[in-house]
Amino acid sequence: LQLDGEVGVLSVKEKASPEETCSWFSYYCSYGWTTYMIIRGCRRDLRMEDLPRIPSYDAPVKWLYGITAARLKGGKTFLTLCRLLKKDIKVLIFWSASTAVTEYVAPSAMLRLLSYLEKPQEAVIHPALWISLLFIGPMCRSVCYQQYIFNATRVLVRLNISLVQEIYQTALRSHLYDTSVDSGADERQIMQGKPSSKKTPKSGQSNITSLMSYDVDAIYNSRDIFYVATAGTISVTIAMSLLYRMLGWPSLIGVFTLFLLTPLPAVLSNRVSRIQREVMRATDARLSKISEYLGSIRTLKYFGWEPAMAEKINELRSVEQRRLWKRNILVAVIAVSGDFLPMISLLAMFSTVVLFTDTPLRAPVAFTSLSIMETLRLQFVWLSNIIRNASQGLESLRRLDHFFESAVPIKHHPAGPPEFKNATFRRTPVATFKLQDLSVRFLEGRLNVITGPTGCGKTSLLLSLLGETILESGEATCPRDVAYVPQAAWLQNDTIRNNILFFGPYDEERYTSVIQACGLMPDIEQLPDGDKTMVGEKGQSLSGGQKQRVSLARAVYSRARTLVLDDVFSALDTHTTSAVYEGCFRSDMLQGRTIILVTHLPSALQDARLIVNLDRGVISSIQTAEEGDLILESSQCSADTAVEDDSGSPPLLESAEPVTIQSNSEMPQIEDPNDASGRLVEETSAKGRIPRTLGEYNMLFWNPGI
Ligand SMILES: Nc1ncnc2c1ncn2[C@@H]1O[C@H](COP(=O)(O)OP(=O)(O)OP(=O)(O)O)[C@@H](O)[C@H]1O
C-alpha cells in the first residue's frame, strides 16, 4: 500500500478487505491473503491494526438486520439461524459432500494398484493413473475439506455476531424481569447438590453474560452437524457399496454391527445433555454470585468478608466442577466408543469372510477394506464429537428460546404531553406494589413536583411515564424527547465532559453555564485534568454528590424539552442544594422546558406550578397554581427551611400537603426556656439545710408556704 504512492488509490484499497480483493487461487487454495498476518504473528504479538479489515458482507450491523428479519418470520432460534445462514449452509453442504466423495478416490486407486501388482497381465489401464490418483485424491480432498473449514469458521463468526447482537438488542429493548428472588432457592439447591428446578426464568445480568458467552459458543460449536449429516451419509453409502463389491454379503455383517452399535453414543449423549443442563445452571448460579459480590466489592472489603464470599463462590464452583467432571467422563466414553465401533465391525466382517465363505481374503481387498474402515472410523469420530457438541448446542438453543420468549418488549407510550388517564402500573408482572388509577396531566413548560413519603411510588411513577413499567389499565402519553436523571447517578467510564455532552455537540458557552448552574466549577477546578478527568467505572472517582450533579448537568445540557428528575438533590448538602437549585431552577437555564421533579425541597414546592402528592401508590392530592400564585406560601416553606439541621441533609418535608404544615401560631405552645435575649433564665434556688430536730422538720414540711 505504501509503495503505491497515490493517495486516491490508497484510500480505495484501504477500504476493501484483502479477502475481497485477493485472487481466486488465493481465496480457494492457498489462502495467501493471510500470509502477511501469519508472518507478523511469528515475529511479534499481533495488534488490532495487524488484522485484516472485515469484509463488507460481514459488517455486524448487516447481520443484526438479517437475524432480526429472520426472527420476525417466526419460529424458534434454530429455524431463525437456518433462515439467516441459508446460503452458508448450502456452501457447507457442498464442500462436505465434495470432501466425502474425494475421500474415496485414494482407497479406490489403491485397490486398483494392488490388483495390478497382484495380476499385472490383466491390467487394462496404465498403473500411472492409479499412482497419480493416490496423489490427486488426497489433494482434492484437502482443498474441499479446507474450504469446508474456512466456510464453517465464517459461519461461526456470523453466528456469533448475529446472536450476540440480537441478545444485546433484546436486553436493551425489553423488560427482563430479575427473578433473583427465586435464584436464591435455586442456588441453595445447587449447593446441596440437588438438581435445580427445571424452570429457569432468570434474566439477570449474569444470565445474559452466560447466554452471550457459553450458549452462543455451544451453538456455533455444533455447526459441524451439517458436515456429519452430509459427509457422513455420503461416506457410509460409498463405503458400503465399495465393501459389498469387494467382500459380498459379509460386508453387510460389518455394516449391520455398525448399525446396531450406532445408537450407543446417541443414548449416552442424552445423558450428556441432561448433565449439561445441570452444568449450565451451576454456571449461572456461580456467575450471578460473582457479579453480585463484584457489585459490592468495596462494602465486602470494608467488612472483611472476602474469605466468606470466596468460600461461597468456591462451594458453587466445586458443584459446577463435579458436574463438569461427570459430563467429561461421559464424553470420553462416547469418544472411545466412536473409535471402537468400526474396529468391532471390521472384526465381525473379516471373521465372517474367513469362517463362512470360500472367498479368500486377498491383500488388495484386506488393505482397501482397512483404509475404507479407517475413513468410516473418522466419520464416527466426527459423529461422536458432534453428538456431544449438538447436545450442548440443543440445550443452549432451548435457553436462548426461553430468553427471547420471556423478554417482554418495552412498549412506549404514544407521543403526547406527559399525562396519565386512570392508569394502573406494576413494576413487574408479579410485583405486589402498584400505582393505582393515576390521573394527572403535567403542565408543559412548567415545574411539576412529585412528592410523598418514602416508598410511596415516586420513582415508579417516573418510570411508568417513561414506559419502563407494565401498564395494566388506563392510558398514558409521554413526549419523545425526554432527559431522565435517575436517583442513583449513572455515569460512563469516560471524562466528566463526555459524560455531560453524552455524544451531543460541544457548545462552549452552554457547557460553561451548565457547569456553573450545577455547581461543578469548583469541583472541576480541583481535579488535575479538569473536566477531562476520567470518572472511572460507574463514576467511582467522584463523590456521590459530584456524580449526581454530573448526571443532572447531562440532562440540563441536553436539548430535551422534558426533564424527568428523580430526587436529584438527595446526595447534596444543604448549601450545594440551594446553589444548584438557584442555578438551575430559578435561572433561565430550564426556561420553557417541562420539568417533572421528585423532591421534598421546600423551595421547589414553593416554585412548582403543579404538585402531585403520592401516598401508597395512589395520588392523594394534586395542587396547581395559576401564574404568579404560589401553592405553598413562602412562610410555610420557610417554616420547613427552619427544620434544616446541620447534618448536611437537605430540608425535608414529610408531607407536602399545605394543610399539614402548621404555622408557628398554630403550633402547640411550648414553654420557651429562653428569654428574649436568647439566654437561659436561671432556675430559682436557695441554699440552706434541713433542720435537725423532728419538731422543726415537721413544722417546715406541713407549712405550705415554704
Ligand atoms: N424493581 C422493583 N420490582 C418490584 N417492586 C419494586 C421495584 N422497585 C421498587 N419496588 C417497590 O415499589 C414500591 C415503590 O418504590 P419506589 O422506588 O417507586 O418508591 P419511592 O417513593 O421512589 O421511594 P423513595 O422516596 O425511597 O425513593 C416499593 O414498595 C418498592 O418495594
XYZ file of C-alpha atoms and ligand atoms in Angstrom:
737
model
C 0.000 0.000 0.000
C 2.794 2.394 0.864
C 4.595 1.675 -2.421
C 1.577 2.769 -4.434
C 2.135 6.354 -3.507
C -1.163 7.595 -4.921
C -3.427 8.828 -2.215
C -6.557 8.107 -4.191
C -5.595 4.508 -4.837
C -4.583 4.092 -1.198
C -7.898 5.198 0.165
C -9.845 2.938 -2.177
C -7.657 -0.064 -1.364
C -7.709 0.587 2.366
C -11.454 0.297 2.450
C -11.542 -3.163 0.918
C -10.698 -6.286 2.856
C -7.886 -8.432 1.379
C -10.350 -11.306 1.393
C -12.493 -9.370 -1.089
C -9.650 -8.323 -3.396
C -7.448 -11.453 -3.453
C -7.202 -13.800 -6.453
C -9.347 -16.932 -6.860
C -6.301 -19.124 -6.280
C -5.508 -17.275 -3.066
C -9.137 -17.430 -1.961
C -9.823 -21.110 -2.677
C -6.459 -22.855 -2.490
C -3.535 -21.017 -0.957
C -5.194 -18.538 1.477
C -2.266 -16.295 0.519
C -4.106 -13.190 1.688
C -3.494 -14.258 5.291
C 0.279 -14.820 4.800
C 1.397 -11.330 5.877
C -0.542 -11.704 9.126
C 0.960 -15.137 9.849
C 4.496 -13.797 9.271
C 3.841 -10.809 11.501
C 2.350 -13.091 14.144
C 5.534 -15.194 14.101
C 7.705 -12.134 14.706
C 5.701 -10.380 17.403
C 2.344 -10.276 19.147
C -0.422 -9.274 16.781
C -2.192 -5.987 17.392
C -5.647 -4.928 16.298
C -4.284 -2.922 13.368
C -2.472 -6.025 12.075
C -5.737 -7.838 11.492
C -7.302 -7.595 8.045
C -10.407 -5.476 7.670
C -13.747 -7.172 7.996
C -15.219 -7.729 4.520
C -18.179 -5.520 3.686
C -20.544 -8.516 3.614
C -19.651 -9.333 7.229
C -20.417 -5.869 8.663
C -22.015 -6.549 12.091
C -24.963 -4.236 11.503
C -25.879 -6.154 8.344
C -26.083 -9.378 10.331
C -28.124 -7.732 13.056
C -30.696 -6.642 10.476
C -30.552 -10.108 8.968
C -31.271 -12.002 12.187
C -33.997 -9.534 13.202
C -35.718 -10.037 9.842
C -35.294 -13.824 10.066
C -36.808 -13.940 13.558
C -39.766 -11.827 12.500
C -40.746 -14.640 10.131
C -41.481 -16.752 13.206
C -40.103 -19.976 14.578
C -37.534 -20.794 17.178
C -33.871 -19.837 17.248
C -32.749 -22.888 15.251
C -35.130 -22.065 12.410
C -34.149 -18.398 12.560
C -30.479 -19.327 12.239
C -31.198 -21.709 9.362
C -33.051 -18.925 7.562
C -30.299 -16.435 8.249
C -27.460 -18.716 7.169
C -29.296 -20.410 4.311
C -26.594 -19.654 1.720
C -23.741 -20.553 4.069
C -25.399 -23.855 4.942
C -25.704 -24.693 1.236
C -21.989 -23.901 0.779
C -21.138 -26.084 3.800
C -23.196 -28.959 2.416
C -21.486 -28.641 -0.989
C -17.968 -28.755 0.457
C -18.891 -31.565 2.890
C -20.267 -33.659 0.025
C -17.176 -32.935 -2.102
C -14.925 -33.955 0.810
C -16.825 -37.219 1.282
C -16.632 -38.128 -2.413
C -12.936 -37.252 -2.859
C -12.115 -39.205 0.295
C -12.663 -42.494 -1.575
C -10.541 -41.645 -4.594
C -7.332 -42.805 -2.888
C -8.756 -46.126 -1.500
C -10.226 -46.937 -4.933
C -6.894 -46.133 -6.615
C -5.117 -48.265 -4.044
C -7.413 -51.208 -4.775
C -6.660 -50.920 -8.487
C -2.940 -50.545 -7.910
C -2.790 -53.562 -5.582
C -4.840 -55.595 -8.053
C -2.402 -54.574 -10.792
C 0.522 -55.659 -8.603
C -1.246 -58.993 -7.989
C -2.049 -59.635 -11.645
C -0.254 -57.129 -13.907
C -1.124 -59.050 -17.043
C -4.869 -58.397 -16.534
C -4.453 -54.636 -16.316
C -6.331 -52.528 -18.872
C -5.345 -49.064 -17.639
C -1.788 -47.983 -17.027
C -0.954 -48.030 -13.274
C 0.456 -44.474 -13.574
C -3.123 -43.269 -13.418
C -3.719 -45.009 -10.072
C -0.427 -43.695 -8.742
C -1.322 -40.153 -9.779
C -4.803 -40.585 -8.263
C -3.159 -41.600 -4.994
C -1.705 -38.084 -5.006
C -4.565 -36.139 -6.646
C -7.317 -37.718 -4.474
C -5.994 -36.576 -1.082
C -5.045 -33.195 -2.633
C -8.613 -32.618 -3.823
C -9.938 -33.873 -0.504
C -7.686 -31.444 1.317
C -8.846 -28.463 -0.813
C -12.521 -29.383 -0.266
C -12.041 -30.036 3.433
C -10.128 -26.769 3.975
C -12.860 -24.913 2.138
C -15.344 -26.558 4.450
C -13.283 -25.477 7.496
C -12.922 -21.936 6.117
C -16.648 -21.575 5.479
C -17.584 -23.265 8.762
C -15.345 -20.781 10.599
C -17.031 -17.969 8.746
C -20.407 -19.372 9.866
C -19.026 -19.378 13.420
C -18.203 -15.654 13.177
C -21.507 -14.765 11.534
C -23.490 -16.769 14.037
C -21.593 -15.192 16.889
C -22.043 -11.575 15.773
C -25.698 -12.123 14.909
C -26.683 -13.832 18.155
C -24.639 -11.627 20.483
C -26.048 -8.500 18.882
C -29.577 -9.857 18.995
C -29.286 -10.802 22.672
C -27.837 -7.389 23.438
C -30.544 -5.591 21.491
C -33.303 -7.649 23.121
C -31.859 -6.936 26.557
C -31.890 -3.215 25.805
C -35.348 -3.127 24.299
C -37.197 -5.440 26.650
C -38.232 -5.838 30.241
C -36.044 -8.577 31.672
C -37.576 -9.309 34.999
C -34.934 -10.098 37.539
C -36.034 -13.218 39.350
C -33.022 -13.228 41.611
C -35.508 -13.773 44.447
C -36.090 -17.270 43.071
C -32.434 -17.808 42.267
C -31.663 -17.885 45.990
C -33.656 -21.099 46.329
C -32.071 -22.380 43.140
C -28.639 -21.639 44.493
C -29.385 -23.437 47.772
C -30.468 -26.477 45.786
C -27.268 -26.287 43.730
C -25.145 -26.038 46.888
C -26.833 -29.131 48.279
C -26.009 -30.915 45.049
C -29.671 -31.331 44.151
C -30.753 -30.703 40.602
C -32.396 -27.275 40.489
C -35.912 -26.621 39.351
C -36.486 -27.077 35.634
C -37.858 -23.616 35.018
C -35.005 -21.189 34.631
C -36.639 -17.839 34.057
C -33.582 -15.919 35.181
C -32.933 -12.945 33.007
C -30.481 -11.113 35.188
C -27.227 -9.629 34.014
C -25.218 -12.767 34.735
C -27.720 -14.798 32.747
C -27.273 -12.534 29.741
C -23.499 -12.830 30.126
C -23.653 -16.616 30.041
C -26.076 -16.520 27.107
C -23.629 -14.374 25.152
C -20.599 -16.477 26.040
C -21.355 -20.138 26.915
C -24.561 -20.566 24.975
C -23.505 -18.826 21.782
C -20.233 -20.807 21.927
C -22.143 -24.067 22.361
C -24.377 -23.252 19.390
C -21.594 -22.418 16.961
C -19.630 -25.430 18.118
C -22.489 -27.557 16.766
C -22.136 -26.151 13.242
C -20.390 -29.371 12.103
C -23.747 -31.109 12.267
C -24.079 -30.216 8.565
C -20.776 -31.926 7.824
C -21.778 -35.104 9.630
C -25.244 -35.122 8.101
C -23.899 -34.725 4.555
C -20.400 -36.188 4.526
C -21.385 -38.931 6.984
C -24.313 -40.132 4.882
C -22.415 -40.000 1.576
C -19.362 -41.603 3.107
C -21.317 -44.507 4.621
C -23.132 -45.096 1.320
C -19.932 -45.134 -0.763
C -18.128 -47.266 1.835
C -20.972 -49.797 1.904
C -21.132 -50.156 -1.852
C -17.328 -50.498 -2.158
C -17.209 -53.082 0.639
C -20.111 -55.012 -0.884
C -18.360 -55.145 -4.253
C -15.180 -56.410 -2.600
C -16.487 -58.779 0.070
C -20.065 -59.595 -0.876
C -22.681 -60.326 1.809
C -20.203 -60.461 4.800
C -19.780 -56.728 4.339
C -23.425 -56.442 5.416
C -22.496 -58.110 8.724
C -19.942 -55.370 9.341
C -22.394 -52.641 8.407
C -25.122 -54.311 10.499
C -22.781 -54.401 13.520
C -22.080 -50.705 12.982
C -25.807 -50.059 12.655
C -26.526 -51.858 15.958
C -23.802 -50.044 17.832
C -24.559 -46.591 16.399
C -27.348 -45.702 18.905
C -24.897 -46.203 21.791
C -23.292 -42.740 21.518
C -26.746 -41.235 20.983
C -28.082 -42.865 24.166
C -25.081 -41.638 26.104
C -25.433 -38.191 24.551
C -28.937 -37.836 26.016
C -27.388 -38.256 29.414
C -24.694 -35.707 28.480
C -27.426 -33.284 27.517
C -29.099 -33.703 30.928
C -25.836 -33.223 32.789
C -25.033 -30.237 30.585
C -28.279 -28.611 31.699
C -27.192 -29.032 35.304
C -23.739 -27.657 34.456
C -25.285 -24.548 32.925
C -27.460 -23.987 35.993
C -24.447 -24.290 38.270
C -22.509 -21.875 36.000
C -25.369 -19.380 36.099
C -25.543 -19.560 39.889
C -21.771 -19.012 40.192
C -21.689 -16.128 37.701
C -24.656 -14.461 39.348
C -22.968 -14.726 42.781
C -19.696 -13.367 41.410
C -21.343 -10.372 39.744
C -23.372 -9.732 42.913
C -20.172 -9.694 45.001
C -18.240 -7.654 42.457
C -21.014 -5.070 42.504
C -20.497 -4.541 46.218
C -16.811 -5.385 46.453
C -15.974 -2.250 48.430
C -18.518 -2.976 51.148
C -17.337 -6.579 51.345
C -13.751 -5.401 51.756
C -14.662 -2.858 54.428
C -16.375 -5.562 56.457
C -13.581 -8.056 55.761
C -15.989 -10.568 54.267
C -13.723 -11.655 51.387
C -12.887 -15.108 52.853
C -16.579 -15.883 53.485
C -17.501 -14.736 49.989
C -14.604 -16.670 48.431
C -15.757 -19.777 50.309
C -19.291 -19.376 48.970
C -18.052 -18.933 45.404
C -15.736 -21.925 45.809
C -18.633 -24.049 47.023
C -20.641 -23.133 43.930
C -17.587 -23.683 41.747
C -16.940 -27.126 43.225
C -20.532 -28.159 42.472
C -20.041 -26.903 38.913
C -16.715 -28.745 38.642
C -18.244 -32.012 39.892
C -20.886 -31.789 37.195
C -18.296 -30.850 34.567
C -16.213 -33.847 35.601
C -19.208 -36.164 35.273
C -20.009 -34.725 31.860
C -16.432 -35.018 30.606
C -16.165 -38.668 31.714
C -19.280 -39.466 29.747
C -18.000 -37.502 26.761
C -14.743 -39.502 26.906
C -16.746 -42.761 26.912
C -18.631 -41.569 23.828
C -15.348 -40.639 22.105
C -13.780 -44.033 22.869
C -16.869 -45.890 21.708
C -16.688 -43.835 18.478
C -13.140 -45.169 17.970
C -14.002 -48.778 18.787
C -17.217 -49.269 16.857
C -15.579 -49.560 13.364
C -12.941 -51.919 14.781
C -15.589 -54.245 16.153
C -17.499 -54.179 12.881
C -14.273 -54.805 10.911
C -13.546 -57.803 13.105
C -17.076 -59.141 12.592
C -16.815 -58.647 8.824
C -13.407 -60.294 8.294
C -14.281 -63.174 10.658
C -17.413 -63.866 8.606
C -15.436 -63.813 5.341
C -12.795 -66.212 6.684
C -15.128 -68.543 8.576
C -18.273 -68.695 6.458
C -17.234 -68.106 2.825
C -14.836 -69.664 0.379
C -13.658 -66.243 -0.853
C -10.007 -65.780 0.007
C -9.142 -62.628 1.883
C -6.780 -61.157 -0.741
C -4.271 -58.409 0.060
C -5.899 -55.733 -2.190
C -9.302 -56.383 -0.573
C -7.982 -56.524 3.003
C -5.869 -53.363 2.725
C -8.537 -51.422 0.876
C -11.156 -52.538 3.453
C -8.856 -51.355 6.213
C -8.476 -47.976 4.501
C -12.240 -47.682 3.950
C -12.932 -48.668 7.541
C -10.426 -46.059 8.723
C -12.340 -43.435 6.709
C -15.564 -44.704 8.257
C -13.950 -44.615 11.690
C -13.109 -40.926 11.179
C -16.742 -40.341 10.299
C -17.661 -41.988 13.588
C -15.216 -39.767 15.457
C -16.916 -36.781 13.842
C -20.272 -38.242 14.774
C -19.356 -38.725 18.431
C -17.870 -35.219 18.622
C -20.851 -33.652 17.007
C -23.250 -35.594 19.230
C -21.529 -34.124 22.262
C -21.498 -30.600 20.811
C -25.013 -30.902 19.447
C -26.437 -31.936 22.818
C -24.807 -28.883 24.395
C -25.957 -26.731 21.483
C -29.505 -28.066 21.804
C -29.624 -27.107 25.466
C -28.249 -23.660 24.629
C -30.830 -23.222 21.874
C -33.517 -24.039 24.452
C -32.112 -21.421 26.804
C -31.976 -18.823 24.041
C -35.552 -19.624 23.047
C -36.589 -19.138 26.644
C -34.743 -15.828 26.797
C -36.320 -14.469 23.626
C -39.775 -15.734 24.576
C -39.681 -14.335 28.107
C -38.343 -10.894 27.088
C -41.293 -8.518 27.100
C -40.652 -5.704 24.604
C -40.834 -2.257 26.147
C -43.959 -0.589 24.849
C -43.506 3.151 24.555
C -46.499 5.264 25.370
C -47.946 7.206 22.459
C -46.232 10.557 21.923
C -48.035 13.430 23.596
C -47.971 15.603 26.674
C -46.845 13.874 29.869
C -50.165 12.559 31.121
C -51.860 9.617 32.846
C -55.552 8.790 32.450
C -56.836 6.295 35.045
C -53.585 4.437 34.583
C -52.535 1.488 36.751
C -48.949 0.261 36.643
C -46.861 -2.546 38.102
C -43.041 -2.742 38.153
C -43.055 -6.459 37.278
C -45.844 -8.939 36.467
C -45.562 -10.372 39.996
C -44.927 -7.158 41.984
C -47.363 -6.616 44.845
C -46.980 -2.845 44.798
C -48.851 -0.992 42.107
C -49.577 2.572 41.157
C -53.335 2.754 41.000
C -55.686 4.824 38.939
C -53.293 7.682 38.233
C -54.889 10.653 36.513
C -52.754 13.715 36.084
C -51.611 15.929 33.259
C -48.272 17.548 33.961
C -48.010 21.189 32.963
C -45.855 21.679 29.920
C -43.060 24.224 30.147
C -43.502 24.394 33.927
C -42.063 22.931 37.093
C -44.076 19.903 38.263
C -43.169 18.364 41.588
C -43.985 14.859 42.798
C -43.751 14.350 46.497
C -44.802 11.872 49.140
C -43.408 9.625 51.840
C -40.622 7.194 51.103
C -41.657 4.059 49.213
C -44.950 5.614 48.077
C -44.065 5.089 44.402
C -42.482 8.332 43.191
C -39.686 6.609 41.251
C -42.212 4.086 39.947
C -44.368 6.955 38.687
C -41.461 8.441 36.733
C -40.549 5.046 35.304
C -44.193 4.500 34.384
C -44.207 7.764 32.485
C -41.099 6.597 30.603
C -42.761 3.266 29.780
C -40.418 1.192 31.951
C -43.233 -0.479 33.903
C -46.284 -2.517 32.920
C -49.414 -0.557 32.082
C -52.258 -2.721 33.377
C -55.126 -0.411 32.554
C -55.811 3.169 31.540
C -53.793 5.345 29.219
C -50.580 7.277 29.277
C -48.779 9.589 26.893
C -45.214 10.830 27.027
C -43.183 13.218 24.878
C -40.485 11.675 22.707
C -37.582 13.896 23.761
C -37.096 13.262 27.445
C -33.958 13.560 29.564
C -34.074 11.334 32.630
C -31.915 11.649 35.732
C -32.228 8.596 37.999
C -31.894 8.722 41.761
C -28.590 6.838 41.618
C -26.452 8.594 39.012
C -25.416 6.532 36.013
C -22.054 7.514 34.529
C -19.932 6.022 31.795
C -16.247 5.279 32.255
C -15.254 8.432 30.372
C -14.288 12.035 31.081
C -16.575 14.378 33.016
C -17.039 16.433 29.865
C -18.055 13.455 27.733
C -20.451 12.312 30.428
C -22.140 15.709 30.292
C -22.081 16.069 26.492
C -23.244 12.470 26.116
C -22.450 12.345 22.392
C -24.022 15.778 21.838
C -22.090 18.601 20.115
C -19.824 20.726 22.305
C -21.155 24.274 22.758
C -18.660 26.031 24.998
C -20.976 28.781 26.202
C -23.836 26.441 27.030
C -21.465 23.914 28.577
C -19.846 26.512 30.871
C -23.179 27.893 32.033
C -24.471 24.348 32.741
C -21.322 23.540 34.742
C -21.792 26.716 36.738
C -25.502 26.161 37.272
C -24.855 22.660 38.595
C -22.164 23.966 40.923
C -19.495 21.813 39.299
C -16.967 24.579 38.604
C -15.153 24.377 41.988
C -15.033 20.570 41.755
C -13.618 20.644 38.227
C -11.009 23.254 39.187
C -9.758 20.962 41.939
C -9.291 17.986 39.624
C -5.855 17.576 37.997
C -7.230 17.214 34.469
C -10.252 19.450 34.954
C -13.298 18.247 33.079
C -11.083 15.839 31.126
C -10.694 13.734 34.257
C -11.855 10.150 33.825
C -14.688 9.344 36.195
C -13.813 5.629 36.367
C -16.069 2.612 36.344
C -19.561 3.714 37.491
C -18.041 7.144 38.302
C -16.145 5.728 41.271
C -13.514 8.508 41.279
C -16.223 11.104 42.024
C -18.151 11.713 45.226
C -21.844 10.818 45.402
C -22.825 14.499 45.164
C -20.477 15.109 42.223
C -21.883 12.113 40.389
C -25.420 13.352 40.916
C -24.550 16.826 39.655
C -22.761 15.479 36.558
C -25.851 13.399 35.885
C -28.078 16.475 36.335
C -25.747 18.565 34.143
C -26.136 15.980 31.352
C -29.912 16.415 31.393
C -29.710 20.218 31.641
C -27.150 20.374 28.789
C -29.287 18.177 26.555
C -31.816 19.818 24.245
C -34.655 17.642 25.575
C -37.879 19.569 26.072
C -38.914 17.421 29.039
C -36.752 16.666 32.046
C -37.671 13.824 34.368
C -35.602 14.229 37.518
C -35.665 11.728 40.368
C -34.639 13.218 43.692
C -31.610 14.958 42.191
C -30.738 16.655 45.485
C -30.703 13.503 47.600
C -26.880 13.274 47.698
C -26.213 17.026 48.074
C -25.634 19.024 51.255
C -27.890 21.962 52.129
C -25.676 24.670 50.673
C -24.950 22.843 47.417
C -28.661 22.016 47.120
C -29.654 25.655 47.349
C -26.843 26.727 44.980
C -27.803 24.083 42.388
C -31.488 24.831 42.802
C -30.923 28.561 42.323
C -28.557 27.944 39.386
C -30.760 25.508 37.514
C -34.362 26.008 38.529
C -34.502 29.695 39.300
C -32.440 30.889 36.349
C -33.366 30.850 32.681
C -31.448 27.577 32.277
C -34.611 25.477 32.162
C -36.893 28.217 30.857
C -39.773 26.846 28.815
C -38.892 23.181 29.483
C -41.237 20.755 31.196
C -39.707 19.613 34.464
C -41.090 16.693 36.416
C -39.139 16.609 39.635
C -39.375 14.210 42.555
C -38.317 16.143 45.620
C -39.207 17.293 49.104
C -37.261 20.541 48.738
C -39.375 23.414 50.122
C -38.109 25.897 47.515
C -39.203 23.561 44.719
C -42.588 23.050 46.355
C -42.886 26.797 46.552
C -41.981 27.375 42.887
C -43.959 24.429 41.477
C -46.942 25.090 39.253
C -48.238 21.607 39.971
C -47.650 19.369 42.957
C -48.645 15.712 42.928
C -48.859 14.128 46.364
C -48.491 10.376 46.303
C -49.437 8.027 49.096
C -49.015 4.250 48.867
C -49.293 4.217 45.102
C -52.306 6.492 44.897
C -52.441 10.200 44.118
C -53.751 11.687 47.351
C -53.955 15.253 46.049
C -52.973 17.440 43.134
C -52.374 21.115 43.679
C -51.984 23.615 40.885
C -51.248 27.309 40.886
C -52.012 29.995 38.377
C -49.159 32.088 37.005
C -47.848 34.327 39.761
C -49.585 32.384 42.533
C -47.875 30.055 44.903
C -49.159 26.676 46.006
C -47.204 26.856 49.209
C -46.801 30.170 50.921
C -43.223 31.181 51.464
C -43.883 31.297 55.185
C -44.786 27.604 55.038
C -41.633 26.851 53.156
C -39.505 28.922 55.484
C -41.099 27.065 58.369
C -39.695 23.947 56.772
C -36.425 25.536 55.992
C -36.182 26.176 59.691
C -36.332 22.410 60.165
C -32.958 22.161 58.399
C -30.399 20.564 60.589
C -26.661 20.860 60.491
C -26.153 17.329 59.352
C -25.794 18.449 55.804
C -29.008 16.844 54.586
C -31.468 18.948 52.641
C -34.519 20.191 54.480
C -37.201 17.567 54.463
C -40.930 17.896 54.287
C -42.542 14.596 55.210
C -45.835 15.507 53.595
C -46.130 18.240 51.041
C -49.774 18.880 51.652
C -50.060 22.511 52.723
C -52.690 21.694 55.305
C -50.283 19.517 57.185
C -47.797 22.324 57.510
C -48.688 24.271 60.586
C -47.662 27.834 61.038
C -45.941 28.765 64.256
C -49.116 30.358 65.607
C -50.987 27.056 65.303
C -48.279 25.041 66.900
C -48.939 23.951 70.460
C -47.373 26.436 72.775
C -44.342 25.028 74.417
C -42.921 26.991 77.256
C -39.866 28.668 75.897
C -36.979 28.200 78.250
C -35.125 31.070 76.594
C -35.685 34.654 77.433
C -35.898 37.351 74.795
C -32.166 37.770 74.726
C -31.705 34.126 73.974
C -30.036 33.307 77.279
C -31.312 30.676 79.665
C -33.286 32.025 82.603
C -31.573 30.819 85.727
C -33.503 28.404 87.873
C -34.600 29.922 91.243
C -32.738 28.264 94.056
C -31.883 28.744 97.711
C -29.087 27.465 99.821
C -29.590 26.030 103.321
C -30.086 22.814 105.236
C -32.905 20.739 106.650
C -33.439 21.335 110.389
C -32.069 18.635 112.563
C -34.904 18.289 115.102
C -38.080 16.387 114.265
C -40.313 19.174 115.516
C -38.666 21.790 113.320
C -38.775 19.418 110.316
C -42.470 18.736 110.775
C -43.148 22.408 111.022
C -41.400 23.070 107.691
C -42.938 20.024 105.993
C -46.524 20.862 106.843
C -46.147 24.525 106.071
C -47.480 25.085 102.530
C -45.815 28.477 102.265
C -42.406 27.029 102.070
N -37.812 -3.405 40.700
C -38.872 -3.489 41.503
N -39.706 -4.526 41.405
C -40.795 -4.631 42.176
N -41.131 -3.730 43.128
C -40.332 -2.673 43.299
C -39.154 -2.499 42.495
N -38.549 -1.374 42.902
C -39.301 -0.858 43.890
N -40.367 -1.639 44.134
C -41.423 -1.413 45.132
O -42.240 -0.343 44.668
C -42.624 0.480 45.735
C -42.356 1.931 45.380
O -40.976 2.103 45.192
P -40.402 3.481 44.635
O -38.924 3.304 44.447
O -41.196 3.900 43.478
O -40.699 4.467 45.875
P -40.220 5.940 46.075
O -41.412 6.715 46.506
O -39.479 6.445 44.901
O -39.230 5.742 47.305
P -38.030 6.687 47.766
O -38.592 8.000 48.143
O -37.472 5.947 48.954
O -37.082 6.748 46.618
C -41.874 -0.002 46.971
O -42.792 -0.704 47.789
C -40.832 -0.937 46.432
O -40.642 -2.004 47.319
